[in-house]
Amino acid sequence: MCKLWLRTCGLLDSVLAVVLHRHRPLGHARRWRNLPVYRPLVDLSTMEERHVILTYRLDRATIQELCAQLEPDLMSPIRQPTGIPPLVQVLSVLHFLASGSFQTTVAISSGMSQPMFSKVLSRVLSALLKHMRSYIVFPEVGDLPTVKGDFYALGHIPNIIGAIDGTRVALVPPSRSEQVYRNRKSYHSMNVQMVCLADQYISHVNAKFPGSVHDAYILRNSSIPYVMGQLQRHRVWLLGDSGYPNLSWLLTPVRNPRTRAEERYNEAHGWTRRVIERIFGLLKARFRCLHMTGGSLMYSPKKVCQIIVACCMLHNLALRRQVPFLQEDGPDGGVVAAVEPVESEEEEAEEDDIENRNSVIQQYFQ
């Protein structure tokens, strides 16, 4: 009798299990089946400070500050602990930008799938770009005396508030407009215009134009002419290479100097403008995803633009927090004091206002 009772109870349990499984709400089953499963592999607290900087290009305190700023936009709508913590999202994107590795490699090292990392990358970039105006700021009127003094110390040209130039970041172009992205060196890229300060801060970046577009065209279609026009009453200038026209607020070198004053001006111009070439070298060394050795960025031009601007923001953040730039094989224990300047890509451009430049030469270099 006891055995019969136990057998009956076991049969009832089996029937109930089948019935309940078949009548479980379909939406509930799908919801749990689609939840991401995160396997934590990154623990920032156990890493040495030097290893943190080598891996993420920022120190531990700066990463935590950045994560706190972005956390409201990175909190997953899915309950935590099955979602990706904001700190891990930030670390995985920093690792990607610093290493230039494939998404799969970064995803594995962060403990997530490649599709999940792709979503995390878009989310972190969007959250970061919301704060762009806090990281990339053009000098205001109150900052002009300090900025001019810093530039004067470089080459003894007065009233300079920025150096402007373009650099190229390789990408895999859209198939429908492949030729538009081919630059004069025969590879596909974005042509990125930047303005920098003497202390290597980036004060302006425009990454919207393909590699075939001329530097002067990008300048005309950027906000720089308007901004500099508003500052003209303060008699300040930018420095550009021969790819730009001479303007009332833009000084370029003399192509064929004929006097000693013009030679001295060219020497001072070269020493002063070299700061932006050093920034290009440092930026691409700090964030290998922008460097040719990291391969071409395999994203849409819009996403490449976001990546470039994000790297510029993080570059300024690293300078603001005085985070040293480290390399595995760098001298002095990995600290790199300076980066060799990259080759300047100068192109012919018509000179619009040489009278302004001539007045500078006559006044300061005779």
mmCIF file of C-alpha atoms in Angstrom:
data_model
loop_
_atom_site.group_PDB
_atom_site.id
_atom_site.type_symbol
_atom_site.label_atom_id
_atom_site.label_comp_id
_atom_site.label_asym_id
_atom_site.label_seq_id
_atom_site.Cartn_x
_atom_site.Cartn_y
_atom_site.Cartn_z
ATOM 1 C CA MET A 1 0.000 0.000 0.000
ATOM 2 C CA CYS A 2 2.871 2.351 0.879
ATOM 3 C CA LYS A 3 4.681 1.583 -2.371
ATOM 4 C CA LEU A 4 1.508 2.228 -4.383
ATOM 5 C CA TRP A 5 1.062 5.609 -2.651
ATOM 6 C CA LEU A 6 4.639 6.668 -3.371
ATOM 7 C CA ARG A 7 4.335 5.608 -7.010
ATOM 8 C CA THR A 8 1.093 7.627 -7.384
ATOM 9 C CA CYS A 9 2.699 10.744 -5.871
ATOM 10 C CA GLY A 10 5.665 10.449 -8.209
ATOM 11 C CA LEU A 11 3.344 10.138 -11.207
ATOM 12 C CA LEU A 12 1.371 13.228 -10.135
ATOM 13 C CA ASP A 13 4.585 15.230 -9.757
ATOM 14 C CA SER A 14 5.648 14.298 -13.292
ATOM 15 C CA VAL A 15 2.278 15.272 -14.762
ATOM 16 C CA LEU A 16 2.225 18.611 -12.939
ATOM 17 C CA ALA A 17 5.752 19.424 -14.097
ATOM 18 C CA VAL A 18 4.814 18.819 -17.749
ATOM 19 C CA VAL A 19 1.557 20.786 -17.489
ATOM 20 C CA LEU A 20 3.153 23.753 -15.741
ATOM 21 C CA HIS A 21 5.994 23.854 -18.258
ATOM 22 C CA ARG A 22 3.594 23.852 -21.209
ATOM 23 C CA HIS A 23 1.450 26.619 -19.734
ATOM 24 C CA ARG A 24 4.303 28.924 -18.679
ATOM 25 C CA PRO A 25 3.749 32.406 -20.232
ATOM 26 C CA LEU A 26 5.718 32.597 -23.463
ATOM 27 C CA GLY A 27 6.810 36.202 -22.847
ATOM 28 C CA HIS A 28 8.233 35.217 -19.433
ATOM 29 C CA ALA A 29 10.263 32.400 -20.987
ATOM 30 C CA ARG A 30 11.631 34.592 -23.759
ATOM 31 C CA ARG A 31 12.503 37.344 -21.323
ATOM 32 C CA TRP A 32 14.700 35.076 -19.237
ATOM 33 C CA ARG A 33 16.144 33.316 -22.269
ATOM 34 C CA ASN A 34 17.381 36.649 -23.714
ATOM 35 C CA LEU A 35 18.998 37.935 -20.535
ATOM 36 C CA PRO A 36 22.766 38.414 -21.035
ATOM 37 C CA VAL A 37 24.966 36.336 -18.803
ATOM 38 C CA TYR A 38 28.038 38.243 -17.629
ATOM 39 C CA ARG A 39 31.086 36.401 -16.329
ATOM 40 C CA PRO A 40 33.238 38.964 -14.458
ATOM 41 C CA LEU A 41 36.885 38.833 -15.554
ATOM 42 C CA VAL A 42 38.027 42.390 -14.808
ATOM 43 C CA ASP A 43 38.848 43.558 -11.280
ATOM 44 C CA LEU A 44 40.342 47.040 -11.312
ATOM 45 C CA SER A 45 41.131 46.994 -7.591
ATOM 46 C CA THR A 46 43.621 44.126 -7.928
ATOM 47 C CA MET A 47 45.620 45.626 -10.831
ATOM 48 C CA GLU A 48 48.835 47.569 -10.341
ATOM 49 C CA GLU A 49 48.568 51.266 -11.196
ATOM 50 C CA ARG A 50 51.130 50.996 -14.006
ATOM 51 C CA HIS A 51 49.246 48.077 -15.549
ATOM 52 C CA VAL A 52 45.986 50.047 -15.335
ATOM 53 C CA ILE A 53 47.534 52.964 -17.268
ATOM 54 C CA LEU A 54 49.119 50.651 -19.839
ATOM 55 C CA THR A 55 45.819 48.877 -20.468
ATOM 56 C CA TYR A 56 43.318 51.734 -20.286
ATOM 57 C CA ARG A 57 45.477 54.895 -20.776
ATOM 58 C CA LEU A 58 43.945 56.416 -17.615
ATOM 59 C CA ASP A 59 44.773 55.854 -13.960
ATOM 60 C CA ARG A 60 42.445 54.173 -11.500
ATOM 61 C CA ALA A 61 41.083 57.371 -9.926
ATOM 62 C CA THR A 62 40.364 58.971 -13.315
ATOM 63 C CA ILE A 63 38.563 55.857 -14.553
ATOM 64 C CA GLN A 64 36.365 55.815 -11.473
ATOM 65 C CA GLU A 65 35.592 59.523 -11.937
ATOM 66 C CA LEU A 66 34.718 58.961 -15.597
ATOM 67 C CA CYS A 67 32.543 55.969 -14.728
ATOM 68 C CA ALA A 68 30.625 57.993 -12.124
ATOM 69 C CA GLN A 69 29.953 60.676 -14.740
ATOM 70 C CA LEU A 70 28.697 58.200 -17.336
ATOM 71 C CA GLU A 71 26.893 55.798 -14.996
ATOM 72 C CA PRO A 72 23.393 57.320 -15.366
ATOM 73 C CA ASP A 73 23.527 56.603 -19.112
ATOM 74 C CA LEU A 74 25.126 53.178 -18.729
ATOM 75 C CA MET A 75 22.784 51.596 -16.190
ATOM 76 C CA SER A 76 21.144 48.657 -17.904
ATOM 77 C CA PRO A 77 17.321 48.463 -17.955
ATOM 78 C CA ILE A 78 17.809 44.813 -17.078
ATOM 79 C CA ARG A 79 18.293 44.191 -13.407
ATOM 80 C CA GLN A 80 21.904 44.011 -12.223
ATOM 81 C CA PRO A 81 23.731 41.366 -11.655
ATOM 82 C CA THR A 82 22.826 39.807 -15.033
ATOM 83 C CA GLY A 83 23.628 43.049 -16.917
ATOM 84 C CA ILE A 84 27.083 44.496 -17.576
ATOM 85 C CA PRO A 85 28.191 46.818 -14.738
ATOM 86 C CA PRO A 86 28.939 50.401 -15.868
ATOM 87 C CA LEU A 87 32.570 50.109 -14.740
ATOM 88 C CA VAL A 88 33.119 47.057 -16.936
ATOM 89 C CA GLN A 89 31.478 48.810 -19.891
ATOM 90 C CA VAL A 90 33.853 51.768 -19.530
ATOM 91 C CA LEU A 91 36.906 49.535 -19.065
ATOM 92 C CA SER A 92 36.123 47.417 -22.114
ATOM 93 C CA VAL A 93 35.737 50.492 -24.356
ATOM 94 C CA LEU A 94 38.907 52.098 -22.974
ATOM 95 C CA HIS A 95 40.773 48.859 -23.695
ATOM 96 C CA PHE A 96 39.423 48.805 -27.239
ATOM 97 C CA LEU A 97 40.436 52.414 -27.918
ATOM 98 C CA ALA A 98 43.875 51.949 -26.372
ATOM 99 C CA SER A 99 44.768 48.654 -28.042
ATOM 100 C CA GLY A 100 43.050 48.906 -31.429
ATOM 101 C CA SER A 101 42.206 45.203 -31.114
ATOM 102 C CA PHE A 102 39.283 43.434 -32.728
ATOM 103 C CA GLN A 103 35.972 43.508 -30.893
ATOM 104 C CA THR A 104 36.107 39.765 -30.277
ATOM 105 C CA THR A 105 39.483 39.990 -28.521
ATOM 106 C CA VAL A 106 38.388 42.842 -26.264
ATOM 107 C CA ALA A 107 35.055 41.164 -25.558
ATOM 108 C CA ILE A 108 36.711 37.915 -24.467
ATOM 109 C CA SER A 109 39.116 39.743 -22.167
ATOM 110 C CA SER A 110 36.152 41.618 -20.639
ATOM 111 C CA GLY A 111 34.027 38.526 -20.149
ATOM 112 C CA MET A 112 31.257 39.269 -22.636
ATOM 113 C CA SER A 113 30.212 38.230 -26.119
ATOM 114 C CA GLN A 114 31.169 40.154 -29.240
ATOM 115 C CA PRO A 115 27.562 41.243 -29.987
ATOM 116 C CA MET A 116 27.230 42.487 -26.423
ATOM 117 C CA PHE A 117 30.492 44.453 -26.681
ATOM 118 C CA SER A 118 29.235 46.055 -29.894
ATOM 119 C CA LYS A 119 26.203 47.354 -27.989
ATOM 120 C CA VAL A 120 28.396 48.455 -25.087
ATOM 121 C CA LEU A 121 30.688 50.388 -27.444
ATOM 122 C CA SER A 122 27.786 52.331 -28.932
ATOM 123 C CA ARG A 123 26.328 52.998 -25.494
ATOM 124 C CA VAL A 124 29.588 54.265 -23.965
ATOM 125 C CA LEU A 125 30.426 56.447 -26.985
ATOM 126 C CA SER A 126 26.972 58.036 -26.898
ATOM 127 C CA ALA A 127 27.227 58.657 -23.149
ATOM 128 C CA LEU A 128 30.716 60.146 -23.497
ATOM 129 C CA LEU A 129 29.832 62.457 -26.394
ATOM 130 C CA LYS A 130 27.070 64.054 -24.326
ATOM 131 C CA HIS A 131 29.872 65.692 -22.314
ATOM 132 C CA MET A 132 32.005 66.787 -25.272
ATOM 133 C CA ARG A 133 31.673 70.507 -24.512
ATOM 134 C CA SER A 134 33.111 69.885 -21.044
ATOM 135 C CA TYR A 135 36.240 68.223 -22.451
ATOM 136 C CA ILE A 136 36.979 70.069 -25.716
ATOM 137 C CA VAL A 137 36.747 73.822 -25.172
ATOM 138 C CA PHE A 138 37.990 76.684 -27.329
ATOM 139 C CA PRO A 139 39.768 79.445 -25.352
ATOM 140 C CA GLU A 140 37.466 82.099 -23.964
ATOM 141 C CA VAL A 141 38.305 85.793 -23.764
ATOM 142 C CA GLY A 142 39.472 85.494 -20.178
ATOM 143 C CA ASP A 143 41.904 82.714 -21.117
ATOM 144 C CA LEU A 144 43.555 84.562 -24.017
ATOM 145 C CA PRO A 145 46.472 86.168 -22.117
ATOM 146 C CA THR A 146 47.597 82.799 -20.714
ATOM 147 C CA VAL A 147 47.154 81.007 -24.039
ATOM 148 C CA LYS A 148 49.075 83.681 -25.952
ATOM 149 C CA GLY A 149 51.872 83.600 -23.386
ATOM 150 C CA ASP A 150 52.233 79.818 -23.697
ATOM 151 C CA PHE A 151 52.493 80.008 -27.485
ATOM 152 C CA TYR A 152 54.919 82.946 -27.356
ATOM 153 C CA ALA A 153 57.278 80.817 -25.269
ATOM 154 C CA LEU A 154 57.452 78.260 -28.100
ATOM 155 C CA GLY A 155 58.522 80.458 -31.024
ATOM 156 C CA HIS A 156 58.201 84.104 -29.971
ATOM 157 C CA ILE A 157 55.238 84.852 -32.238
ATOM 158 C CA PRO A 158 52.787 87.063 -30.318
ATOM 159 C CA ASN A 159 48.995 86.758 -30.129
ATOM 160 C CA ILE A 160 48.753 83.087 -31.159
ATOM 161 C CA ILE A 161 45.874 81.163 -29.569
ATOM 162 C CA GLY A 162 46.021 77.892 -31.491
ATOM 163 C CA ALA A 163 47.693 75.716 -34.114
ATOM 164 C CA ILE A 164 45.495 74.104 -36.741
ATOM 165 C CA ASP A 165 46.137 71.104 -38.980
ATOM 166 C CA GLY A 166 44.561 67.949 -40.343
ATOM 167 C CA THR A 167 45.416 64.312 -39.784
ATOM 168 C CA ARG A 168 44.011 61.151 -41.350
ATOM 169 C CA VAL A 169 42.474 58.147 -39.612
ATOM 170 C CA ALA A 170 42.157 54.994 -41.713
ATOM 171 C CA LEU A 171 38.801 53.255 -42.111
ATOM 172 C CA VAL A 172 37.114 50.645 -44.275
ATOM 173 C CA PRO A 173 34.995 52.835 -46.584
ATOM 174 C CA PRO A 174 31.344 52.346 -47.542
ATOM 175 C CA SER A 175 31.200 50.439 -50.815
ATOM 176 C CA ARG A 176 28.905 52.987 -52.489
ATOM 177 C CA SER A 177 31.278 55.942 -51.902
ATOM 178 C CA GLU A 178 34.651 54.239 -51.704
ATOM 179 C CA GLN A 179 36.468 56.770 -53.876
ATOM 180 C CA VAL A 180 35.437 59.736 -51.729
ATOM 181 C CA TYR A 181 37.381 58.325 -48.785
ATOM 182 C CA ARG A 182 40.599 57.665 -50.743
ATOM 183 C CA ASN A 183 43.162 60.319 -49.786
ATOM 184 C CA ARG A 184 46.160 61.532 -51.742
ATOM 185 C CA LYS A 185 48.294 58.765 -50.237
ATOM 186 C CA SER A 186 45.942 56.183 -51.784
ATOM 187 C CA TYR A 187 44.367 54.732 -48.654
ATOM 188 C CA HIS A 188 40.880 55.293 -47.258
ATOM 189 C CA SER A 189 40.493 57.619 -44.318
ATOM 190 C CA MET A 190 38.694 60.426 -42.555
ATOM 191 C CA ASN A 191 40.387 63.838 -42.696
ATOM 192 C CA VAL A 192 40.302 65.175 -39.135
ATOM 193 C CA GLN A 193 40.810 68.885 -38.456
ATOM 194 C CA MET A 194 42.104 69.847 -35.007
ATOM 195 C CA VAL A 195 43.116 73.002 -33.205
ATOM 196 C CA CYS A 196 45.398 72.682 -30.207
ATOM 197 C CA LEU A 197 46.912 74.799 -27.447
ATOM 198 C CA ALA A 198 50.581 75.087 -26.532
ATOM 199 C CA ASP A 199 50.113 72.717 -23.574
ATOM 200 C CA GLN A 200 48.868 69.988 -25.979
ATOM 201 C CA TYR A 201 45.182 70.306 -25.157
ATOM 202 C CA ILE A 202 42.835 69.841 -28.104
ATOM 203 C CA SER A 203 40.516 72.860 -28.295
ATOM 204 C CA HIS A 204 38.597 71.927 -31.463
ATOM 205 C CA VAL A 205 38.022 68.781 -33.522
ATOM 206 C CA ASN A 206 36.077 68.217 -36.742
ATOM 207 C CA ALA A 207 36.008 64.580 -37.885
ATOM 208 C CA LYS A 208 33.069 64.655 -40.336
ATOM 209 C CA PHE A 209 34.877 64.826 -43.688
ATOM 210 C CA PRO A 210 36.317 61.983 -45.843
ATOM 211 C CA GLY A 211 39.990 61.675 -46.699
ATOM 212 C CA SER A 212 39.783 63.195 -50.182
ATOM 213 C CA VAL A 213 38.551 66.562 -48.867
ATOM 214 C CA HIS A 214 41.105 69.402 -48.772
ATOM 215 C CA ASP A 215 42.094 70.941 -45.419
ATOM 216 C CA ALA A 216 41.055 74.413 -46.601
ATOM 217 C CA TYR A 217 37.561 73.168 -47.503
ATOM 218 C CA ILE A 218 37.121 71.636 -44.039
ATOM 219 C CA LEU A 219 38.193 74.918 -42.470
ATOM 220 C CA ARG A 220 35.658 76.915 -44.493
ATOM 221 C CA ASN A 221 32.881 74.526 -43.475
ATOM 222 C CA SER A 222 33.699 74.386 -39.784
ATOM 223 C CA SER A 223 32.850 76.670 -36.868
ATOM 224 C CA ILE A 224 36.392 78.067 -36.711
ATOM 225 C CA PRO A 225 35.811 81.061 -39.077
ATOM 226 C CA TYR A 226 32.853 82.195 -36.971
ATOM 227 C CA VAL A 227 34.660 81.713 -33.641
ATOM 228 C CA MET A 228 37.801 83.524 -34.816
ATOM 229 C CA GLY A 229 35.672 86.282 -36.339
ATOM 230 C CA GLN A 230 34.173 86.908 -32.905
ATOM 231 C CA LEU A 231 37.695 87.217 -31.439
ATOM 232 C CA GLN A 232 39.126 89.539 -34.088
ATOM 233 C CA ARG A 233 38.826 92.625 -31.926
ATOM 234 C CA HIS A 234 41.434 91.019 -29.672
ATOM 235 C CA ARG A 235 43.875 90.697 -32.624
ATOM 236 C CA VAL A 236 44.639 87.011 -32.232
ATOM 237 C CA TRP A 237 45.711 84.395 -34.802
ATOM 238 C CA LEU A 238 45.864 80.694 -35.523
ATOM 239 C CA LEU A 239 48.889 79.068 -37.162
ATOM 240 C CA GLY A 240 48.438 76.721 -40.120
ATOM 241 C CA ASP A 241 50.646 75.046 -42.717
ATOM 242 C CA SER A 242 50.743 75.830 -46.432
ATOM 243 C CA GLY A 243 47.581 73.823 -47.014
ATOM 244 C CA TYR A 244 45.579 76.735 -45.611
ATOM 245 C CA PRO A 245 45.009 80.224 -47.042
ATOM 246 C CA ASN A 246 46.275 83.355 -45.334
ATOM 247 C CA LEU A 247 43.407 85.064 -43.544
ATOM 248 C CA SER A 248 43.065 87.951 -41.156
ATOM 249 C CA TRP A 249 43.127 85.433 -38.293
ATOM 250 C CA LEU A 250 45.279 82.647 -39.834
ATOM 251 C CA LEU A 251 49.030 82.825 -40.457
ATOM 252 C CA THR A 252 50.837 80.397 -42.781
ATOM 253 C CA PRO A 253 54.545 80.156 -43.665
ATOM 254 C CA VAL A 254 56.159 82.060 -46.526
ATOM 255 C CA ARG A 255 56.667 79.603 -49.402
ATOM 256 C CA ASN A 256 59.769 81.220 -50.875
ATOM 257 C CA PRO A 257 61.353 83.489 -48.263
ATOM 258 C CA ARG A 258 63.469 86.211 -49.820
ATOM 259 C CA THR A 259 64.558 88.216 -46.788
ATOM 260 C CA ARG A 260 66.134 87.384 -43.466
ATOM 261 C CA ALA A 261 62.975 88.595 -41.717
ATOM 262 C CA GLU A 262 60.856 86.106 -43.685
ATOM 263 C CA GLU A 263 63.311 83.325 -42.814
ATOM 264 C CA ARG A 264 63.133 84.203 -39.124
ATOM 265 C CA TYR A 265 59.350 84.243 -39.357
ATOM 266 C CA ASN A 266 59.299 80.803 -40.983
ATOM 267 C CA GLU A 267 61.600 79.398 -38.299
ATOM 268 C CA ALA A 268 59.439 80.788 -35.512
ATOM 269 C CA HIS A 269 56.287 79.578 -37.306
ATOM 270 C CA GLY A 270 57.692 76.057 -37.617
ATOM 271 C CA TRP A 271 58.763 75.843 -33.966
ATOM 272 C CA THR A 272 55.376 77.069 -32.771
ATOM 273 C CA ARG A 273 53.175 74.983 -35.049
ATOM 274 C CA ARG A 274 55.103 71.800 -34.303
ATOM 275 C CA VAL A 275 53.025 71.339 -31.169
ATOM 276 C CA ILE A 276 50.070 70.040 -33.169
ATOM 277 C CA GLU A 277 52.231 67.489 -34.963
ATOM 278 C CA ARG A 278 53.374 66.218 -31.578
ATOM 279 C CA ILE A 279 49.741 65.961 -30.499
ATOM 280 C CA PHE A 280 48.860 63.858 -33.544
ATOM 281 C CA GLY A 281 51.719 61.513 -32.700
ATOM 282 C CA LEU A 282 50.790 61.330 -29.025
ATOM 283 C CA LEU A 283 47.064 60.867 -29.698
ATOM 284 C CA LYS A 284 47.635 57.973 -32.097
ATOM 285 C CA ALA A 285 50.219 56.379 -29.820
ATOM 286 C CA ARG A 286 47.935 56.651 -26.799
ATOM 287 C CA PHE A 287 44.904 55.318 -28.676
ATOM 288 C CA ARG A 288 46.142 52.719 -31.153
ATOM 289 C CA CYS A 289 42.731 52.379 -32.785
ATOM 290 C CA LEU A 290 43.542 55.655 -34.607
ATOM 291 C CA HIS A 291 46.963 54.530 -35.817
ATOM 292 C CA MET A 292 47.662 52.716 -39.072
ATOM 293 C CA THR A 293 49.393 49.910 -37.160
ATOM 294 C CA GLY A 294 46.084 49.195 -35.434
ATOM 295 C CA GLY A 295 44.484 48.565 -38.822
ATOM 296 C CA SER A 296 41.590 50.382 -40.425
ATOM 297 C CA LEU A 297 38.500 51.060 -38.341
ATOM 298 C CA MET A 298 35.776 48.750 -39.619
ATOM 299 C CA TYR A 299 32.813 50.946 -38.799
ATOM 300 C CA SER A 300 30.535 53.389 -40.532
ATOM 301 C CA PRO A 301 31.953 56.899 -41.028
ATOM 302 C CA LYS A 302 29.549 58.176 -38.361
ATOM 303 C CA LYS A 303 30.835 55.661 -35.806
ATOM 304 C CA VAL A 304 34.462 56.422 -36.780
ATOM 305 C CA CYS A 305 33.748 60.108 -36.171
ATOM 306 C CA GLN A 306 32.414 59.257 -32.708
ATOM 307 C CA ILE A 307 35.506 57.167 -31.918
ATOM 308 C CA ILE A 308 37.866 59.972 -32.988
ATOM 309 C CA VAL A 309 36.077 62.612 -30.911
ATOM 310 C CA ALA A 310 35.949 60.267 -27.905
ATOM 311 C CA CYS A 311 39.714 59.719 -28.139
ATOM 312 C CA CYS A 312 40.284 63.482 -28.237
ATOM 313 C CA MET A 313 38.122 63.904 -25.141
ATOM 314 C CA LEU A 314 40.013 61.187 -23.283
ATOM 315 C CA HIS A 315 43.333 62.722 -24.379
ATOM 316 C CA ASN A 316 42.314 66.011 -22.752
ATOM 317 C CA LEU A 317 41.095 64.172 -19.664
ATOM 318 C CA ALA A 318 44.454 62.410 -19.322
ATOM 319 C CA LEU A 319 46.272 65.761 -19.567
ATOM 320 C CA ARG A 320 43.926 67.392 -17.079
ATOM 321 C CA ARG A 321 44.522 64.602 -14.557
ATOM 322 C CA GLN A 322 48.269 64.479 -15.386
ATOM 323 C CA VAL A 323 48.176 60.797 -16.308
ATOM 324 C CA PRO A 324 51.574 59.804 -17.778
ATOM 325 C CA PHE A 325 51.710 58.133 -21.168
ATOM 326 C CA LEU A 326 53.254 54.683 -20.755
ATOM 327 C CA GLN A 327 54.476 52.143 -23.281
ATOM 328 C CA GLU A 328 55.691 48.617 -22.678
ATOM 329 C CA ASP A 329 59.008 49.275 -24.407
ATOM 330 C CA GLY A 330 59.361 52.987 -23.590
ATOM 331 C CA PRO A 331 62.480 54.423 -21.944
ATOM 332 C CA ASP A 332 62.706 55.346 -18.243
ATOM 333 C CA GLY A 333 60.489 52.534 -17.085
ATOM 334 C CA GLY A 334 57.955 53.015 -19.829
ATOM 335 C CA VAL A 335 57.366 56.753 -19.483
ATOM 336 C CA VAL A 336 57.492 58.464 -22.854
ATOM 337 C CA ALA A 337 58.375 62.125 -22.423
ATOM 338 C CA ALA A 338 57.780 63.104 -26.043
ATOM 339 C CA VAL A 339 56.533 61.627 -29.273
ATOM 340 C CA GLU A 340 58.333 62.206 -32.544
ATOM 341 C CA PRO A 341 56.322 64.625 -34.716
ATOM 342 C CA VAL A 342 54.474 63.086 -37.621
ATOM 343 C CA GLU A 343 55.104 64.190 -41.159
ATOM 344 C CA SER A 344 53.121 67.277 -42.083
ATOM 345 C CA GLU A 345 50.930 66.780 -45.142
ATOM 346 C CA GLU A 346 50.998 70.157 -46.860
ATOM 347 C CA GLU A 347 49.014 70.901 -49.989
ATOM 348 C CA GLU A 348 48.906 73.912 -52.259
ATOM 349 C CA ALA A 349 46.363 76.579 -51.387
ATOM 350 C CA GLU A 350 45.753 80.078 -52.625
ATOM 351 C CA GLU A 351 46.954 82.870 -50.351
ATOM 352 C CA ASP A 352 44.073 85.243 -49.657
ATOM 353 C CA ASP A 353 45.524 87.837 -47.280
ATOM 354 C CA ILE A 354 49.306 88.125 -47.366
ATOM 355 C CA GLU A 355 49.149 91.740 -46.177
ATOM 356 C CA ASN A 356 48.225 90.569 -42.699
ATOM 357 C CA ARG A 357 51.199 88.200 -42.611
ATOM 358 C CA ASN A 358 53.535 90.845 -44.012
ATOM 359 C CA SER A 359 52.556 93.248 -41.255
ATOM 360 C CA VAL A 360 53.407 90.599 -38.657
ATOM 361 C CA ILE A 361 56.803 89.988 -40.282
ATOM 362 C CA GLN A 362 57.626 93.680 -40.480
ATOM 363 C CA GLN A 363 56.513 94.385 -36.926
ATOM 364 C CA TYR A 364 58.100 91.450 -35.117
ATOM 365 C CA PHE A 365 60.838 89.882 -37.290
ATOM 366 C CA GLN A 366 62.758 92.749 -38.924
#
